[in-house]
mmCIF file of C-alpha atoms in Angstrom:
data_model
loop_
_atom_site.group_PDB
_atom_site.id
_atom_site.type_symbol
_atom_site.label_atom_id
_atom_site.label_comp_id
_atom_site.label_asym_id
_atom_site.label_seq_id
_atom_site.Cartn_x
_atom_site.Cartn_y
_atom_site.Cartn_z
ATOM 1 C CA MET A 1052 96.766 134.670 34.775
ATOM 2 C CA THR A 1053 93.626 133.049 36.103
ATOM 3 C CA TRP A 1054 93.480 129.596 37.547
ATOM 4 C CA GLN A 1055 90.666 127.545 36.100
ATOM 5 C CA ALA A 1056 89.854 123.946 36.935
ATOM 6 C CA ASP A 1057 87.470 121.633 35.189
ATOM 7 C CA ASN A 1058 85.383 119.039 36.989
ATOM 8 C CA GLY A 1059 88.012 116.308 36.615
ATOM 9 C CA ARG A 1060 90.730 118.514 38.118
ATOM 10 C CA GLN A 1061 88.433 119.489 41.001
ATOM 11 C CA LEU A 1062 87.643 115.830 41.714
ATOM 12 C CA TYR A 1063 91.373 115.045 41.619
ATOM 13 C CA CYS A 1064 92.030 117.885 44.105
ATOM 14 C CA LEU A 1065 89.224 116.583 46.327
ATOM 15 C CA PHE A 1066 90.815 113.120 46.481
ATOM 16 C CA LEU A 1067 94.247 114.597 47.184
ATOM 17 C CA SER A 1068 92.663 116.703 49.937
ATOM 18 C CA CYS A 1069 91.216 113.535 51.460
ATOM 19 C CA GLY A 1070 94.775 112.164 51.599
ATOM 20 C CA CYS A 1071 95.968 115.354 53.270
ATOM 21 C CA GLY A 1072 93.165 115.065 55.842
ATOM 22 C CA PHE A 1073 94.105 111.419 56.412
ATOM 23 C CA TRP A 1074 97.704 112.468 57.053
ATOM 24 C CA LEU A 1075 96.633 115.295 59.388
ATOM 25 C CA ALA A 1076 94.511 112.832 61.376
ATOM 26 C CA LEU A 1077 97.544 110.561 61.745
ATOM 27 C CA VAL A 1078 99.587 113.497 63.017
ATOM 28 C CA TYR A 1079 96.726 114.338 65.372
ATOM 29 C CA GLU A 1080 96.855 110.799 66.790
ATOM 30 C CA LEU A 1081 100.564 111.201 67.461
ATOM 31 C CA PHE A 1082 100.008 114.565 69.146
ATOM 32 C CA SER A 1083 97.088 113.072 71.070
ATOM 33 C CA GLY A 1084 99.382 110.440 72.541
ATOM 34 C CA ILE A 1085 101.807 113.137 73.645
ATOM 35 C CA ARG A 1086 98.970 115.257 75.041
ATOM 36 C CA HIS A 1087 97.595 112.416 77.147
ATOM 37 C CA SER A 1088 100.979 111.932 78.773
ATOM 38 C CA ALA A 1089 101.169 115.647 79.673
ATOM 39 C CA ARG A 1090 100.299 116.475 83.255
ATOM 40 C CA HIS A 1091 99.678 120.217 83.142
ATOM 41 C CA ARG A 1092 96.998 122.144 81.309
ATOM 42 C CA LEU A 1093 99.582 124.556 79.975
ATOM 43 C CA SER A 1094 101.526 121.770 78.269
ATOM 44 C CA VAL A 1095 98.288 120.365 76.799
ATOM 45 C CA ALA A 1096 97.447 123.807 75.430
ATOM 46 C CA LEU A 1097 100.966 124.101 74.032
ATOM 47 C CA TRP A 1098 100.654 120.760 72.209
ATOM 48 C CA ASP A 1099 97.247 121.812 70.860
ATOM 49 C CA PHE A 1100 98.762 125.035 69.557
ATOM 50 C CA VAL A 1101 101.667 123.145 67.950
ATOM 51 C CA PHE A 1102 99.229 120.795 66.199
ATOM 52 C CA MET A 1103 97.129 123.708 64.939
ATOM 53 C CA LEU A 1104 100.278 125.369 63.625
ATOM 54 C CA VAL A 1105 101.416 122.163 61.891
ATOM 55 C CA ALA A 1106 97.925 121.655 60.420
ATOM 56 C CA ALA A 1107 97.694 125.233 59.165
ATOM 57 C CA VAL A 1108 101.135 125.180 57.538
ATOM 58 C CA THR A 1109 100.459 121.750 56.014
ATOM 59 C CA LEU A 1110 97.104 122.826 54.610
ATOM 60 C CA PHE A 1111 98.561 126.050 53.227
ATOM 61 C CA LEU A 1112 101.526 124.318 51.585
ATOM 62 C CA PHE A 1113 99.218 121.618 50.233
ATOM 63 C CA ALA A 1114 96.602 123.976 48.802
ATOM 64 C CA LEU A 1115 98.981 126.584 47.374
ATOM 65 C CA PRO A 1116 100.213 124.645 44.329
ATOM 66 C CA LEU A 1117 96.967 122.696 43.999
ATOM 67 C CA THR A 1118 94.537 125.612 43.746
ATOM 68 C CA GLY A 1119 96.785 128.457 42.676
ATOM 69 C CA GLY A 1120 96.588 130.238 46.027
ATOM 70 C CA LYS A 1121 92.798 130.371 46.222
ATOM 71 C CA MET A 1122 91.028 128.446 48.923
ATOM 72 C CA ARG A 1123 88.367 126.242 47.396
ATOM 73 C CA TRP A 1124 85.519 124.637 49.319
ATOM 74 C CA TYR A 1125 86.257 121.185 47.912
ATOM 75 C CA VAL A 1126 89.779 121.311 49.388
ATOM 76 C CA LEU A 1127 88.396 122.005 52.861
ATOM 77 C CA LEU A 1128 85.705 119.379 52.360
ATOM 78 C CA GLY A 1129 88.303 116.817 51.251
ATOM 79 C CA VAL A 1130 90.532 117.496 54.261
ATOM 80 C CA ALA A 1131 87.550 117.172 56.601
ATOM 81 C CA LEU A 1132 86.391 113.947 54.916
ATOM 82 C CA GLY A 1133 89.885 112.448 55.076
ATOM 83 C CA PHE A 1134 90.234 113.421 58.729
ATOM 84 C CA VAL A 1135 86.868 111.900 59.676
ATOM 85 C CA ALA A 1136 87.527 108.782 57.574
ATOM 86 C CA PHE A 1137 90.830 108.176 59.373
ATOM 87 C CA ARG A 1138 89.324 108.776 62.809
ATOM 88 C CA GLN A 1139 86.430 106.375 62.146
ATOM 89 C CA THR A 1140 88.515 103.570 60.616
ATOM 90 C CA VAL A 1141 92.250 103.391 61.127
ATOM 91 C CA GLY A 1142 92.183 105.855 64.023
ATOM 92 C CA ARG A 1143 89.997 103.556 66.121
ATOM 93 C CA LEU A 1144 92.281 100.612 65.439
ATOM 94 C CA LEU A 1145 95.374 102.672 66.162
ATOM 95 C CA HIS A 1146 93.841 104.029 69.352
ATOM 96 C CA ALA A 1147 92.904 100.518 70.517
ATOM 97 C CA LEU A 1148 96.402 99.283 69.672
ATOM 98 C CA CYS A 1149 98.013 102.141 71.608
ATOM 99 C CA ARG A 1150 95.806 101.469 74.652
ATOM 100 C CA PHE A 1151 96.692 97.763 74.479
ATOM 101 C CA LEU A 1152 100.419 98.526 74.233
ATOM 102 C CA ALA A 1153 100.159 100.976 77.135
ATOM 103 C CA ALA A 1154 98.417 98.312 79.245
ATOM 104 C CA VAL A 1155 101.071 95.746 78.340
ATOM 105 C CA LEU A 1156 103.836 98.210 79.167
ATOM 106 C CA HIS A 1157 102.174 99.076 82.469
ATOM 107 C CA ALA A 1158 101.843 95.387 83.363
ATOM 108 C CA ALA A 1159 105.430 94.703 82.316
ATOM 109 C CA CYS A 1160 106.629 97.548 84.513
ATOM 110 C CA GLY A 1161 104.644 96.075 87.416
ATOM 111 C CA TRP A 1162 106.150 92.636 86.841
ATOM 112 C CA GLY A 1163 109.564 94.188 86.364
ATOM 113 C CA SER A 1164 109.349 96.071 89.630
ATOM 114 C CA ARG A 1165 108.282 92.896 91.452
ATOM 115 C CA LEU A 1166 111.148 91.021 89.862
ATOM 116 C CA PHE A 1167 113.877 93.632 90.118
ATOM 117 C CA THR A 1168 113.107 95.199 93.513
ATOM 118 C CA PRO A 1169 114.450 92.235 95.537
ATOM 119 C CA LEU A 1170 117.397 91.989 93.158
ATOM 120 C CA TRP A 1171 118.072 95.705 93.546
ATOM 121 C CA ARG A 1172 117.916 95.446 97.335
ATOM 122 C CA LEU A 1173 120.257 92.465 97.267
ATOM 123 C CA LEU A 1174 122.794 94.293 95.122
ATOM 124 C CA SER A 1175 122.453 97.725 96.705
ATOM 125 C CA ARG A 1176 122.995 96.689 100.332
ATOM 126 C CA PRO A 1177 126.660 95.774 99.854
ATOM 127 C CA ALA A 1178 127.184 98.973 97.862
ATOM 128 C CA VAL A 1179 125.649 101.093 100.650
ATOM 129 C CA TYR A 1180 127.749 99.217 103.246
ATOM 130 C CA LEU A 1181 130.931 99.847 101.255
ATOM 131 C CA MET A 1182 130.054 103.524 100.812
ATOM 132 C CA LYS A 1183 129.580 103.959 104.572
ATOM 133 C CA LYS A 1184 132.869 102.189 105.275
ATOM 134 C CA GLY A 1185 134.577 104.409 102.709
ATOM 135 C CA GLN A 1186 133.144 107.532 104.354
ATOM 136 C CA ASN A 1187 134.358 106.411 107.775
ATOM 137 C CA PHE A 1188 137.795 105.595 106.353
ATOM 138 C CA LEU A 1189 138.104 109.020 104.737
ATOM 139 C CA LYS A 1190 136.914 110.741 107.894
ATOM 140 C CA ASN A 1191 139.469 108.866 110.043
ATOM 141 C CA TRP A 1192 142.206 109.413 107.477
ATOM 142 C CA LYS A 1193 141.457 113.133 107.452
ATOM 143 C CA GLU A 1194 141.752 113.235 111.245
ATOM 144 C CA LYS A 1195 145.069 111.359 111.173
ATOM 145 C CA CYS A 1196 146.509 113.652 108.521
ATOM 146 C CA LYS A 1197 145.758 116.844 110.413
ATOM 147 C CA LYS A 1198 148.832 118.453 111.866
ATOM 148 C CA PRO A 1199 148.230 120.180 115.153
ATOM 149 C CA LEU A 1200 149.267 123.787 115.559
ATOM 150 C CA GLN A 1201 152.545 124.150 117.351
ATOM 151 C CA HIS A 1202 152.451 126.099 120.560
ATOM 152 C CA SER A 1203 154.962 128.798 120.958
ATOM 153 C CA GLY A 1204 156.144 130.142 124.273
ATOM 154 C CA LYS A 1205 155.536 133.754 123.493
ATOM 155 C CA VAL A 1206 152.777 135.679 121.829
ATOM 156 C CA LEU A 1207 153.884 137.836 118.940
ATOM 157 C CA TYR A 1208 150.989 140.215 118.693
ATOM 158 C CA ASN A 1209 148.982 142.128 121.242
ATOM 159 C CA GLN A 1210 151.744 141.724 123.703
ATOM 160 C CA ASP A 1211 151.761 143.757 126.842
ATOM 161 C CA ASN A 1212 155.189 145.484 126.987
ATOM 162 C CA ASN A 1213 154.741 146.818 130.508
ATOM 163 C CA ASN A 1214 156.237 143.781 132.291
#
């Protein structure tokens, strides 16, 4: 059985491929946010590999029923066009929004630390004082509960019998 597509079907597949590329670009933005928070090159490489794996499986599962298992140039072109279209339009807005939210979160954390540090010190000092008092109490209680060894008048072992 051969898979044949007329021009209308090919155009339909091209538009669907653009949607797939749009979706892959959205996933890339999510992975990009995770990558930027990673500190080590190995974790960045791992996230890149995971994205490539997700993209490859998505493209395969998308193209398999659409083209009958044959890779067509218009499918790859549609995915590329959708990816670039997302990155140039919605991706820029999403990126700007994420940077703004990160700046707001960073500022809120700075204000929060200025607000909560004196409160934390005020509340933690009595707790530290009570912990030290509790340690001293347990230490003294342990000393009071110790029973001294009783001294016996004669030694049982290693006794010299020559007296």
